[in-house]
mmCIF file of C-alpha atoms in Angstrom:
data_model
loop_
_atom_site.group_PDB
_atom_site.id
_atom_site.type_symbol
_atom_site.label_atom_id
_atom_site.label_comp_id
_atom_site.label_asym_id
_atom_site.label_seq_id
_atom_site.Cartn_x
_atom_site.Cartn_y
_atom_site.Cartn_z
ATOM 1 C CA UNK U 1164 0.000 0.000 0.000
ATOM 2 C CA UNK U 1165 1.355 3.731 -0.608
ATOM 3 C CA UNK U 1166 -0.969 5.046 2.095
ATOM 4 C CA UNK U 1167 -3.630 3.861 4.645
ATOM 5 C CA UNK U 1168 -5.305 4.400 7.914
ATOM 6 C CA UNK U 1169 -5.237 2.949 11.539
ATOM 7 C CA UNK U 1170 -5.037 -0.689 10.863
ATOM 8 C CA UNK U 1171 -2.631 -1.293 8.030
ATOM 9 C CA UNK U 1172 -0.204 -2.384 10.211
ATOM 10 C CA UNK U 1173 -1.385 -5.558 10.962
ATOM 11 C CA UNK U 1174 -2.079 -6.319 6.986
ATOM 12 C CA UNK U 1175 0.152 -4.457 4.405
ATOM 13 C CA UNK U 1176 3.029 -3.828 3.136
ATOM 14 C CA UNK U 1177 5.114 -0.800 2.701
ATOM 15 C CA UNK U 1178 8.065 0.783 1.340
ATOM 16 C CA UNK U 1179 10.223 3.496 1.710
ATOM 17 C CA UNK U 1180 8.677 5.709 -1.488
ATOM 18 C CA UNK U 1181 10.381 5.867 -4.842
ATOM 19 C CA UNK U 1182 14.095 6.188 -3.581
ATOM 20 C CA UNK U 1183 17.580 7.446 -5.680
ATOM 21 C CA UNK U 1184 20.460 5.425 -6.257
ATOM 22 C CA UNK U 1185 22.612 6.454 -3.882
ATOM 23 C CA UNK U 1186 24.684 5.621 -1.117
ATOM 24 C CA UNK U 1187 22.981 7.529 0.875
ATOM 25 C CA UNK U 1188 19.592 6.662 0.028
ATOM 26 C CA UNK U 1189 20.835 2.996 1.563
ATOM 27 C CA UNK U 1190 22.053 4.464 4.431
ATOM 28 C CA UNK U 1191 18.781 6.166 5.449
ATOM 29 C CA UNK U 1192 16.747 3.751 4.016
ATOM 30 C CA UNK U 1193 17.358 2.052 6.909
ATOM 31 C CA UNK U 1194 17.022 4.297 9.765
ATOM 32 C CA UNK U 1195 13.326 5.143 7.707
ATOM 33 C CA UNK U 1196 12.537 1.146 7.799
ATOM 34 C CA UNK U 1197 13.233 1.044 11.509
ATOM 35 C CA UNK U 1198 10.785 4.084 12.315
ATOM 36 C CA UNK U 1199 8.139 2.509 10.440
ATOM 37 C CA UNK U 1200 8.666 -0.647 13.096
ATOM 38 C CA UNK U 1201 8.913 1.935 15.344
ATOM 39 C CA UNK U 1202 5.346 3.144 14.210
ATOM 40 C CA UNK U 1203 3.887 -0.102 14.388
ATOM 41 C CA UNK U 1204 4.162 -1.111 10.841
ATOM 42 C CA UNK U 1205 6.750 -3.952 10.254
ATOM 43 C CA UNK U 1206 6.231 -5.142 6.963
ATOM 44 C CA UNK U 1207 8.892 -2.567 5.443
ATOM 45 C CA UNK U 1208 11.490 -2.716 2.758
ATOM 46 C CA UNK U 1209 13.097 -0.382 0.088
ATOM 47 C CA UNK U 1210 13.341 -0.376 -3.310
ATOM 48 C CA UNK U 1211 16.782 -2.467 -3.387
ATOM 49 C CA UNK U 1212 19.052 -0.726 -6.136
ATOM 50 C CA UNK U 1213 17.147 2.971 -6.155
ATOM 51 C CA UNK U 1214 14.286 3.996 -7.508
ATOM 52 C CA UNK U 1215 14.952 6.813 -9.768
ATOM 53 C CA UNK U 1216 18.264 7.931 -10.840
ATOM 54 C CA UNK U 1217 20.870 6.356 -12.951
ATOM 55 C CA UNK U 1218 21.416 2.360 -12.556
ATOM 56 C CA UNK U 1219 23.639 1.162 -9.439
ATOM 57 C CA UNK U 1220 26.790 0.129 -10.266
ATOM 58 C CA UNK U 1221 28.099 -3.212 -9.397
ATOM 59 C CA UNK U 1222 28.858 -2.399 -5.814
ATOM 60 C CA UNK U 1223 26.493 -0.393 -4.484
ATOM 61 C CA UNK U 1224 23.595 -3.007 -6.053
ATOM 62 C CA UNK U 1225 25.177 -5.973 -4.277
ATOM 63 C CA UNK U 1226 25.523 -3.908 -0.899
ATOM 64 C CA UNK U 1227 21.923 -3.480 -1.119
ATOM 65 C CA UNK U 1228 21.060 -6.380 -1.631
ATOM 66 C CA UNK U 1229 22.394 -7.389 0.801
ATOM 67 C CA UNK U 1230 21.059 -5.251 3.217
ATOM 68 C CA UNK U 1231 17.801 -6.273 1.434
ATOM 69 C CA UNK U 1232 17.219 -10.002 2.113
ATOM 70 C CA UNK U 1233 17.052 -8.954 6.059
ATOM 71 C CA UNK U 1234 13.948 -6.856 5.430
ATOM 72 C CA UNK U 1235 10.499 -8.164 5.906
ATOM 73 C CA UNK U 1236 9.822 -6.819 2.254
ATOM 74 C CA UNK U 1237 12.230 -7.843 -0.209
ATOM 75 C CA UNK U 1238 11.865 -6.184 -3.617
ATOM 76 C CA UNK U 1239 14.003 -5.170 -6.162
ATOM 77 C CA UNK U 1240 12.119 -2.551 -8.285
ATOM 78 C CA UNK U 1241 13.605 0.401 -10.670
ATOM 79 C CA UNK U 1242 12.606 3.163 -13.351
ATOM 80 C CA UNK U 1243 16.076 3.787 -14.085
ATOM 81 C CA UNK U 1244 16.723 7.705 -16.105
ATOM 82 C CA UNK U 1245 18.965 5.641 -19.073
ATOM 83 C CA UNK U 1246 15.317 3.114 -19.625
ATOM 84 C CA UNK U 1247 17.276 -0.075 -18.061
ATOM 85 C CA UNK U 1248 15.909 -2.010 -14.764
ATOM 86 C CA UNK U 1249 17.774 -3.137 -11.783
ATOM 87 C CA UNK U 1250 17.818 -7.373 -12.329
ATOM 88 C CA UNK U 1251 19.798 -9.726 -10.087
ATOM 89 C CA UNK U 1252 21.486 -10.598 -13.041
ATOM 90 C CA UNK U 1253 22.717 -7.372 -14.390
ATOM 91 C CA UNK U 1254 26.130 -7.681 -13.511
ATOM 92 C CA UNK U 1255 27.286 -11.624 -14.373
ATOM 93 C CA UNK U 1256 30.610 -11.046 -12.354
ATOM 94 C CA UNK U 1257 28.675 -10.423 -9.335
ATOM 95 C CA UNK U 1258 26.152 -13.224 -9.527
ATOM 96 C CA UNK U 1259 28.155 -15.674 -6.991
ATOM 97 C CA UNK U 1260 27.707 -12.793 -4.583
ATOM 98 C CA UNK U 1261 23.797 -11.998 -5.799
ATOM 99 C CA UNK U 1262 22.912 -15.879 -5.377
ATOM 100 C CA UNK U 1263 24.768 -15.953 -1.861
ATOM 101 C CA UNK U 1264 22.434 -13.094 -0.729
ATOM 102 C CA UNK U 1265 19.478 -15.425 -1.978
ATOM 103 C CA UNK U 1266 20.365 -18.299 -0.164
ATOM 104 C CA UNK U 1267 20.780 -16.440 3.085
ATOM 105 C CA UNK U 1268 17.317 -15.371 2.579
ATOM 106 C CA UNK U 1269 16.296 -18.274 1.766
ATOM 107 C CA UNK U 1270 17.470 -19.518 5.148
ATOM 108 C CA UNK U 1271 16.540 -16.448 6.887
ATOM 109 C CA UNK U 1272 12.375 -17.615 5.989
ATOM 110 C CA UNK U 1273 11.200 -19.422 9.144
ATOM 111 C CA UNK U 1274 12.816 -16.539 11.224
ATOM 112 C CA UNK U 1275 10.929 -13.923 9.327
ATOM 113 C CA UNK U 1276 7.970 -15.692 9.078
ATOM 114 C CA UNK U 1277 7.481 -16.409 12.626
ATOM 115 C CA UNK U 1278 8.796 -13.052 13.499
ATOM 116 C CA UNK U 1279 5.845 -11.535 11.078
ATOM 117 C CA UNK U 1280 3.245 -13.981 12.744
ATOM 118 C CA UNK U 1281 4.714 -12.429 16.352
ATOM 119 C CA UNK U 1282 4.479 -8.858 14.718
ATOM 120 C CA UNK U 1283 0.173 -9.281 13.560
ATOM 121 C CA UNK U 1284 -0.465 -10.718 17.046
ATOM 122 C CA UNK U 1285 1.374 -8.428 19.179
ATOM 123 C CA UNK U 1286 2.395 -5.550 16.906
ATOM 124 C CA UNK U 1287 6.265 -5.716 18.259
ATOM 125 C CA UNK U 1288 8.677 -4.902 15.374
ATOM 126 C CA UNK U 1289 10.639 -7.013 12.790
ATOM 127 C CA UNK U 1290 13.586 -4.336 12.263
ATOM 128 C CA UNK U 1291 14.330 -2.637 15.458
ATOM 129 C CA UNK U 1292 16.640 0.007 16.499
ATOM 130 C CA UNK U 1293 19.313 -0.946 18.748
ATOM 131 C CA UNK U 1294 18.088 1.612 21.016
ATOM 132 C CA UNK U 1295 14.844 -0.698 21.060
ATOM 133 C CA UNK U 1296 16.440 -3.733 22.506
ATOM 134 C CA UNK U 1297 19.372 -2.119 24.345
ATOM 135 C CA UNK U 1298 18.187 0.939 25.910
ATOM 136 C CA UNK U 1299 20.396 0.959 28.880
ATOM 137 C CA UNK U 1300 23.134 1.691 26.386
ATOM 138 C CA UNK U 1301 23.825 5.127 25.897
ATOM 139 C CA UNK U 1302 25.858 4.080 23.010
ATOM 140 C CA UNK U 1303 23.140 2.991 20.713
ATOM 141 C CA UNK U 1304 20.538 5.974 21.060
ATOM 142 C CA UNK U 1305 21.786 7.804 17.970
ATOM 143 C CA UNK U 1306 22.776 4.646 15.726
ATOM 144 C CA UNK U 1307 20.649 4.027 13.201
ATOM 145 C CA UNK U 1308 22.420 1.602 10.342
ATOM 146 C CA UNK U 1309 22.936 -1.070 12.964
ATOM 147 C CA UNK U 1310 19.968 -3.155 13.927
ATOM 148 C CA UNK U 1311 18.027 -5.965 15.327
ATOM 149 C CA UNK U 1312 16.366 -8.235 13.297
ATOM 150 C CA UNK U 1313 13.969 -9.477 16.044
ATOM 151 C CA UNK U 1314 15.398 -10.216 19.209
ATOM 152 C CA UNK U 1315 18.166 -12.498 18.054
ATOM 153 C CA UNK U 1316 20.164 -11.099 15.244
ATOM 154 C CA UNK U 1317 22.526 -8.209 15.015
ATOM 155 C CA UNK U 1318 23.044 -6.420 11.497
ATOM 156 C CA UNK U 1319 25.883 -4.413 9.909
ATOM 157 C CA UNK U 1320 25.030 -3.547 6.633
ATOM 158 C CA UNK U 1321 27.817 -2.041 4.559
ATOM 159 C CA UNK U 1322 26.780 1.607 3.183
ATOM 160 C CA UNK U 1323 30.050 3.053 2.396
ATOM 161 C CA UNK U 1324 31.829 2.712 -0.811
ATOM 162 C CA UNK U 1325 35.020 0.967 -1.038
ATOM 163 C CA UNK U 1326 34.495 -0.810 2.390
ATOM 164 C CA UNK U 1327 36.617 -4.065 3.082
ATOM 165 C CA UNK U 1328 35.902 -4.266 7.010
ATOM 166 C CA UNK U 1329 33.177 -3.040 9.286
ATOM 167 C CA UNK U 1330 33.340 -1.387 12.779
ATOM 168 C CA UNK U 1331 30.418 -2.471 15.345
ATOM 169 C CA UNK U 1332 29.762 -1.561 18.595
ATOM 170 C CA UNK U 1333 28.345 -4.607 20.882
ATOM 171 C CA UNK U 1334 25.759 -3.600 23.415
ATOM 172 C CA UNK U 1335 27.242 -3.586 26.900
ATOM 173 C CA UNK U 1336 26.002 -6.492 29.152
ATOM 174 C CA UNK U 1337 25.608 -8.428 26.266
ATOM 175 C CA UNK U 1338 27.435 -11.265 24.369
ATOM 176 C CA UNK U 1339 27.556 -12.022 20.365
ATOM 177 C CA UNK U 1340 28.760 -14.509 17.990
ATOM 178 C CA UNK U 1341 29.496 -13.943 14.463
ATOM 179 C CA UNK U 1342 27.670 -15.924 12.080
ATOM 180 C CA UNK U 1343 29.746 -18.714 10.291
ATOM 181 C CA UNK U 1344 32.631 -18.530 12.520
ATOM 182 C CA UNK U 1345 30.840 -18.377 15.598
ATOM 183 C CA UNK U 1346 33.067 -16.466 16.844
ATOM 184 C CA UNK U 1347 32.459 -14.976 20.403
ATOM 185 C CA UNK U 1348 32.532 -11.851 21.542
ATOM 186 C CA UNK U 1349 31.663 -9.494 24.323
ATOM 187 C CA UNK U 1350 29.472 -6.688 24.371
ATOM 188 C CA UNK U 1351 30.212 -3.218 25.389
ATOM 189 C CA UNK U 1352 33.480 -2.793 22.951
ATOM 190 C CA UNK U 1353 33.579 -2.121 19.354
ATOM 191 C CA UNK U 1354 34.976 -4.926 17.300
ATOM 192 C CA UNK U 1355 36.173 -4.730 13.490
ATOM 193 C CA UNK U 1356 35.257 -7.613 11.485
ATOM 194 C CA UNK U 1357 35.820 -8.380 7.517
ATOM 195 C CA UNK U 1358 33.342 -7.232 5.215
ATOM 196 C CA UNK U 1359 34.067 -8.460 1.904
ATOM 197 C CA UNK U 1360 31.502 -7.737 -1.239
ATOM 198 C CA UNK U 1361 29.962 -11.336 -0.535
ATOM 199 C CA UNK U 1362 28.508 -10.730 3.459
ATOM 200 C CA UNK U 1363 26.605 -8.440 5.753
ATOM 201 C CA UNK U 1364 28.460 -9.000 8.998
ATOM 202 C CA UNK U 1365 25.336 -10.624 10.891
ATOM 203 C CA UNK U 1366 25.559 -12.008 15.378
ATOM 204 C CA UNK U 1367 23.044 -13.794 16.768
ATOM 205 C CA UNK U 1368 22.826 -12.740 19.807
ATOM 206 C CA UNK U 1369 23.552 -14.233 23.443
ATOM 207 C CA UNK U 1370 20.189 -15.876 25.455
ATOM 208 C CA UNK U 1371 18.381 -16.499 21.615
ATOM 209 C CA UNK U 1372 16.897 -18.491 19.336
ATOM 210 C CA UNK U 1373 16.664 -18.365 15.595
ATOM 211 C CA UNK U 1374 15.288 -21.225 13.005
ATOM 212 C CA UNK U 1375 17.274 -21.001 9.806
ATOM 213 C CA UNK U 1376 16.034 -23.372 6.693
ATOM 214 C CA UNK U 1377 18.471 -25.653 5.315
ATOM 215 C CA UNK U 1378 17.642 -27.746 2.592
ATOM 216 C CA UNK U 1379 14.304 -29.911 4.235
ATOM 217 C CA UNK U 1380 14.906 -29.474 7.802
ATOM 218 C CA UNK U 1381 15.122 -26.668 10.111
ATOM 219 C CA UNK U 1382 17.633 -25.573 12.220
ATOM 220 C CA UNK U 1383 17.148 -24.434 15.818
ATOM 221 C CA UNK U 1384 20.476 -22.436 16.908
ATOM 222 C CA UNK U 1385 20.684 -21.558 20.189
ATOM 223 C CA UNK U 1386 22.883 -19.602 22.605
ATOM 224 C CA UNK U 1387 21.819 -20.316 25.823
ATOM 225 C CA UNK U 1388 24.268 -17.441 27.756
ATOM 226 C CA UNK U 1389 20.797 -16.353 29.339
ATOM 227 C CA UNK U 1390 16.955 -17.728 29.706
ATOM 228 C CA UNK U 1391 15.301 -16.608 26.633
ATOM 229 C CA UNK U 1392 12.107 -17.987 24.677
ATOM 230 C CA UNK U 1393 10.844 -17.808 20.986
ATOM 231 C CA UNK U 1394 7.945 -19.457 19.063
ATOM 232 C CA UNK U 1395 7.717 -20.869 15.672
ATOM 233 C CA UNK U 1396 5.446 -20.349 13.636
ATOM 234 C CA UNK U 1397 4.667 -22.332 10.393
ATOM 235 C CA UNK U 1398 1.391 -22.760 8.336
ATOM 236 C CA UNK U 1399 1.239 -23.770 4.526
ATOM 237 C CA UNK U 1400 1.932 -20.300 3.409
ATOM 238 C CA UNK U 1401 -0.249 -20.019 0.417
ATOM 239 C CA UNK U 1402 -4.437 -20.177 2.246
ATOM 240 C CA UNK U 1403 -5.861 -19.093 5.062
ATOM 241 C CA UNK U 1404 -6.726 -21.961 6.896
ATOM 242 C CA UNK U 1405 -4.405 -20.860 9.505
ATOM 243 C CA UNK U 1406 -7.478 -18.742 10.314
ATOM 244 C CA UNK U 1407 -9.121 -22.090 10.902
ATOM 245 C CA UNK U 1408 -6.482 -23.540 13.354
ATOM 246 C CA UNK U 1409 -4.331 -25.011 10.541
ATOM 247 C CA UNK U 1410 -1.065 -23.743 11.580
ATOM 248 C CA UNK U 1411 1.644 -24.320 14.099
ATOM 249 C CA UNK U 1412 3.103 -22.451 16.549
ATOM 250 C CA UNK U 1413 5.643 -24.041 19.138
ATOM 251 C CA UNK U 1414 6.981 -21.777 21.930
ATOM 252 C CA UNK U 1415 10.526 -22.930 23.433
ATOM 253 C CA UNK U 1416 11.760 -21.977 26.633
ATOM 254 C CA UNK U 1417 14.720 -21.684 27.875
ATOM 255 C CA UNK U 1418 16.779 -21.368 31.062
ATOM 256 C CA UNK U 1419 19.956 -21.985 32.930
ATOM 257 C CA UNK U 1420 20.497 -23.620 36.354
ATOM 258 C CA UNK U 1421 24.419 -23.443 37.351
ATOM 259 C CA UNK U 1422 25.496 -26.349 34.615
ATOM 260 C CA UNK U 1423 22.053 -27.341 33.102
ATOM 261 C CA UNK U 1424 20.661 -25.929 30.293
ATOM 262 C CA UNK U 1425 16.743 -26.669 29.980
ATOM 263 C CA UNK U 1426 15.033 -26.041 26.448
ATOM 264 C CA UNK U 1427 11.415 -26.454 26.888
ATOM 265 C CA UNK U 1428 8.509 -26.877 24.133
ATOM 266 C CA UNK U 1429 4.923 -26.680 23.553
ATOM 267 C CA UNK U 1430 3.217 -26.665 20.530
ATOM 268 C CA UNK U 1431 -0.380 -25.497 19.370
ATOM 269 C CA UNK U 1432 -2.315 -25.521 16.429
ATOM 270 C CA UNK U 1433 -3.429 -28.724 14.374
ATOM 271 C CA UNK U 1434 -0.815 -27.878 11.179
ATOM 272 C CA UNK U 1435 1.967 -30.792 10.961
ATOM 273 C CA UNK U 1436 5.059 -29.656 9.196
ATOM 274 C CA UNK U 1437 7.221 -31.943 7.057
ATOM 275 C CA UNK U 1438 10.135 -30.782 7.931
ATOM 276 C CA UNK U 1439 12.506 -31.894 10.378
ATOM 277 C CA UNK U 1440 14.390 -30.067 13.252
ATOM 278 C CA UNK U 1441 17.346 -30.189 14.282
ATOM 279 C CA UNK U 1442 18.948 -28.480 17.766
ATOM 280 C CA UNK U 1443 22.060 -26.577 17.378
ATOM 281 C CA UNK U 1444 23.780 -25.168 20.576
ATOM 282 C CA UNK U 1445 26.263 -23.011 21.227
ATOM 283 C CA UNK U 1446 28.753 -24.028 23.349
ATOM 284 C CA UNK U 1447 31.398 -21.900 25.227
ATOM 285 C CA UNK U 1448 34.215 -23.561 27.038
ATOM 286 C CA UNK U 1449 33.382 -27.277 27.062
ATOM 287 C CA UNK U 1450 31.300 -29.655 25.245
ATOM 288 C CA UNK U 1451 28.277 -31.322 27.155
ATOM 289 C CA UNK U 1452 28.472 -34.219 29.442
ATOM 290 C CA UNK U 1453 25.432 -35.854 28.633
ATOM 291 C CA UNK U 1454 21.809 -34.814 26.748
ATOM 292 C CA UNK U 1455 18.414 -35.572 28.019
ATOM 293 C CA UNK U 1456 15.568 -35.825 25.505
ATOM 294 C CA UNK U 1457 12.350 -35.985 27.199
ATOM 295 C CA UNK U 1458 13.828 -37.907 30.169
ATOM 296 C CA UNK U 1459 15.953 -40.321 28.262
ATOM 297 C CA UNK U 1460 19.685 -39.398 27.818
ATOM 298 C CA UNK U 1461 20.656 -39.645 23.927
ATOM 299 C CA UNK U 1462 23.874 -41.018 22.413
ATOM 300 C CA UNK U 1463 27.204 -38.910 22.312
ATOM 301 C CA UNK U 1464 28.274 -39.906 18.507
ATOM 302 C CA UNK U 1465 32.076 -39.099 17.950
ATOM 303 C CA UNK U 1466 32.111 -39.790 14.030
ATOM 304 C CA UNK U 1467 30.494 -37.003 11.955
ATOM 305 C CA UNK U 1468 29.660 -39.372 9.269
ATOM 306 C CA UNK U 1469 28.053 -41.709 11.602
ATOM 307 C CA UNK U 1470 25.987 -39.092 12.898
ATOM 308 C CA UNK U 1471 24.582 -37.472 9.883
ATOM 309 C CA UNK U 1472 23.376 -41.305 9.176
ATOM 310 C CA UNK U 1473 21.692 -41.868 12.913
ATOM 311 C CA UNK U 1474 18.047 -41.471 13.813
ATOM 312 C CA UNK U 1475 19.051 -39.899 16.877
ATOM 313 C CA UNK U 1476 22.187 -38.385 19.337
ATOM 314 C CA UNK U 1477 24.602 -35.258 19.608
ATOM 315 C CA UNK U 1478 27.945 -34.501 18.304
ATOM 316 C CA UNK U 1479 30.301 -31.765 19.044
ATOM 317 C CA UNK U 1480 32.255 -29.551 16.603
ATOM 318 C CA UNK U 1481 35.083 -28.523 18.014
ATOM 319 C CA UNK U 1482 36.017 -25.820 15.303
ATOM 320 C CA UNK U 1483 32.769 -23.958 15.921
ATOM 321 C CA UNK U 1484 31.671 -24.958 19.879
ATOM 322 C CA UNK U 1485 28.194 -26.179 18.147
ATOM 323 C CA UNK U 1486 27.010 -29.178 19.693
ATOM 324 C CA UNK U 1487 24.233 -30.389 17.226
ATOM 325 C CA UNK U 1488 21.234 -32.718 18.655
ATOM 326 C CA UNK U 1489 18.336 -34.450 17.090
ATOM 327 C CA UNK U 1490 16.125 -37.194 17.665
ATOM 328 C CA UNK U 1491 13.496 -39.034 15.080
ATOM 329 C CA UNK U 1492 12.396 -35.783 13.493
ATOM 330 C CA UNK U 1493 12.719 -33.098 16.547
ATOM 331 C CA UNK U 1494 9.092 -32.679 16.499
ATOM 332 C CA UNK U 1495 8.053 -34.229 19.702
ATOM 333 C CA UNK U 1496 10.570 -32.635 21.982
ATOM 334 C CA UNK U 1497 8.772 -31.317 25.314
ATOM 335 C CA UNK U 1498 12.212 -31.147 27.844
ATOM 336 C CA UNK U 1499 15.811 -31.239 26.515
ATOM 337 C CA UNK U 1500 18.325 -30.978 29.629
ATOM 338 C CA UNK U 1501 22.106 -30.364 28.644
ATOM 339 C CA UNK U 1502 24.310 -30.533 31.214
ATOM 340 C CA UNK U 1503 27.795 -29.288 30.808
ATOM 341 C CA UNK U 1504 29.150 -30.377 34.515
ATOM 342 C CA UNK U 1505 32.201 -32.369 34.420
ATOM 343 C CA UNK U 1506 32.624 -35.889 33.484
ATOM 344 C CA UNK U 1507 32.522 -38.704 35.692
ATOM 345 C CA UNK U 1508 35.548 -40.499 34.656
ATOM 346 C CA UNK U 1509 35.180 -43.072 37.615
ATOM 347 C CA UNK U 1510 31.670 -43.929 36.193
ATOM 348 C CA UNK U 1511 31.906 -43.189 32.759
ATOM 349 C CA UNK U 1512 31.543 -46.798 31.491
ATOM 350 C CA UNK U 1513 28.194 -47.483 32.488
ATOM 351 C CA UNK U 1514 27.443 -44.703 30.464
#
């Protein structure tokens, strides 16, 4: 919609008008996105590439983009002054960056989704400003490039030309981990990290939890520093019978007692989704002892290949701290307990 009244929030989408190619209009882009949130309407996006003006060369078009497969509305859409449009494809050189944009959205779907389900029922916003999430910080009242998406992930789009690395200030009382690496770091401090033309520096967040897609199952990844809860929603996608109860929407829970980390689960709606789940969990100094699943502990499986083939158990990587858990399809989890005490080394063969 280009214009409404008191109730368009919870229904339609906007944009940020017909925009310029410029750096500039992608840097306040942005901060215009997050008052819309701000305002109560989350379904926000830009027109990635400009608007009006002359066509966006190679790097500025795949620095929007992106910035663009974060937001809740992703369109690329262009009446360029030389009578070209803005395609993915308009630069071949830059495709392998283009189509790695695309996947990460692609992945980014169940935590948009669910986090546009959250925003209809309770009107909280998809993009929000730092100062939204963080405001103890005195740090993050005037930033507006850097945001949240939801509660879980930190973004650092790149809107300066020419820009191989990107300064970001961490929230203070907080901790983050780079995306990929998994890299940890603490908040309060500003930390410079690569930004190459193929990557948004993105950190999930300490005490969160954010379902990324991969291929037919869906990935849980969790970093429990701190309790925290989120709910997933899924439906079909394509009817309403959601309206009719057909849809899904499982709220996890999560908290920390000393050594035990407890991920709880409860699921409404009558929708059954296909795909499977799978648990990944950040570690920090130490893999887990042992994993309860619903009362019964599961299998530690040393050999990756072994456990990509099992129905169920948990292996550690060692190069990322993940320690990755599943169990028949991860749909009937109610209580997982991980408990990263120490081993019992006297006892560890009736294990």
């Amino acid at each position: 919609t280009r214009s409404g009244n008191t109730g368009i929030c919870r229904y339609a989408q906007t944009w940020t008008g017909d925009n310029y190619t410029s750096w500039d209009s992608l840097r306040y882009n942005i901060a215009t996105m997050l008052g819309c949130g701000l305002s109560g309407i989350s379904l926000t996006g830009s027109d990635i590439g400009g608007f009006a003006g002359p066509a966006p060369d190679a790097e500025l078009f795949v620095r929007w983009v992106w910035c663009g497969v974060l937001l809740p509305r992703f369109s690329i859409h262009s009446a360029n002054n030389d009578n070209t449009v803005t395609e993915p494809w308009m630069y071949p050189e830059k495709m392998d960056a283009i189509g790695k944009a695309f996947r990460l959205r692609n992945k980014l779907l169940p935590y948009l989704y669910s986090l546009g389900a959250h925003a209809h029922n309770c009107g909280e916003p998809i993009l929000r400003p730092m100062v939204y999430e963080f405001p103890h910080d005195a740090n993050v009242r005037n930033e507006d490039v850097d945001f949240m998406l939801g509660d879980g992930i930190l973004a650092a789009c790149v809107v300066e030309k020419g820009a191989q690395t990107r300064s970001v200030y961490l929230p203070e009382g907080e901790v983050f981990y780079e995306f990929g690496t998994r890299q940890r770091h603490p908040g309060g401090q500003v930390i410079t990290v690569p930004a190459p033309l193929d990557r948004t520096p993105l950190f999930q967040r300490g005490g969160s939890v954010v379902p990324l897609q991969n291929d037919n199952r869906i990935e849980l990844w969790i970093c429990p520093d701190k309790a925290c809860s989120f709910t997933l929603y899924e439906d079909d996608g394509i009817s309403n019978d959601y309206l009719h109860g057909l849809y899904s929407a499982t709220k996890y829970n999560l908290v920390r007692n000393k050594d035990l980390v407890i991920l709880k689960s409860q699921r409404t709606g009558d929708f059954l989704p296909a795909e499977k789940i799978l648990y990944q969990i950040q570690c920090v100094n130490k893999a887990p002892a042992n994993i309860l699943w619903n009362g019964s502990q599961l299998p530690q499986i040393l050999d990756e290949e072994h456990f990509r083939s099992a129905n169920a158990g948990w292996h550690y990587y060692h190069s990322t701290k993940i320690c990755c858990v599943k169990c028949g399809d991860g749909r009937d989890l109610t209580k997982m307990v991980v408990n990263f005490g120490q081993f019992d080394l006297i006892r560890m063969d009736e294990n």
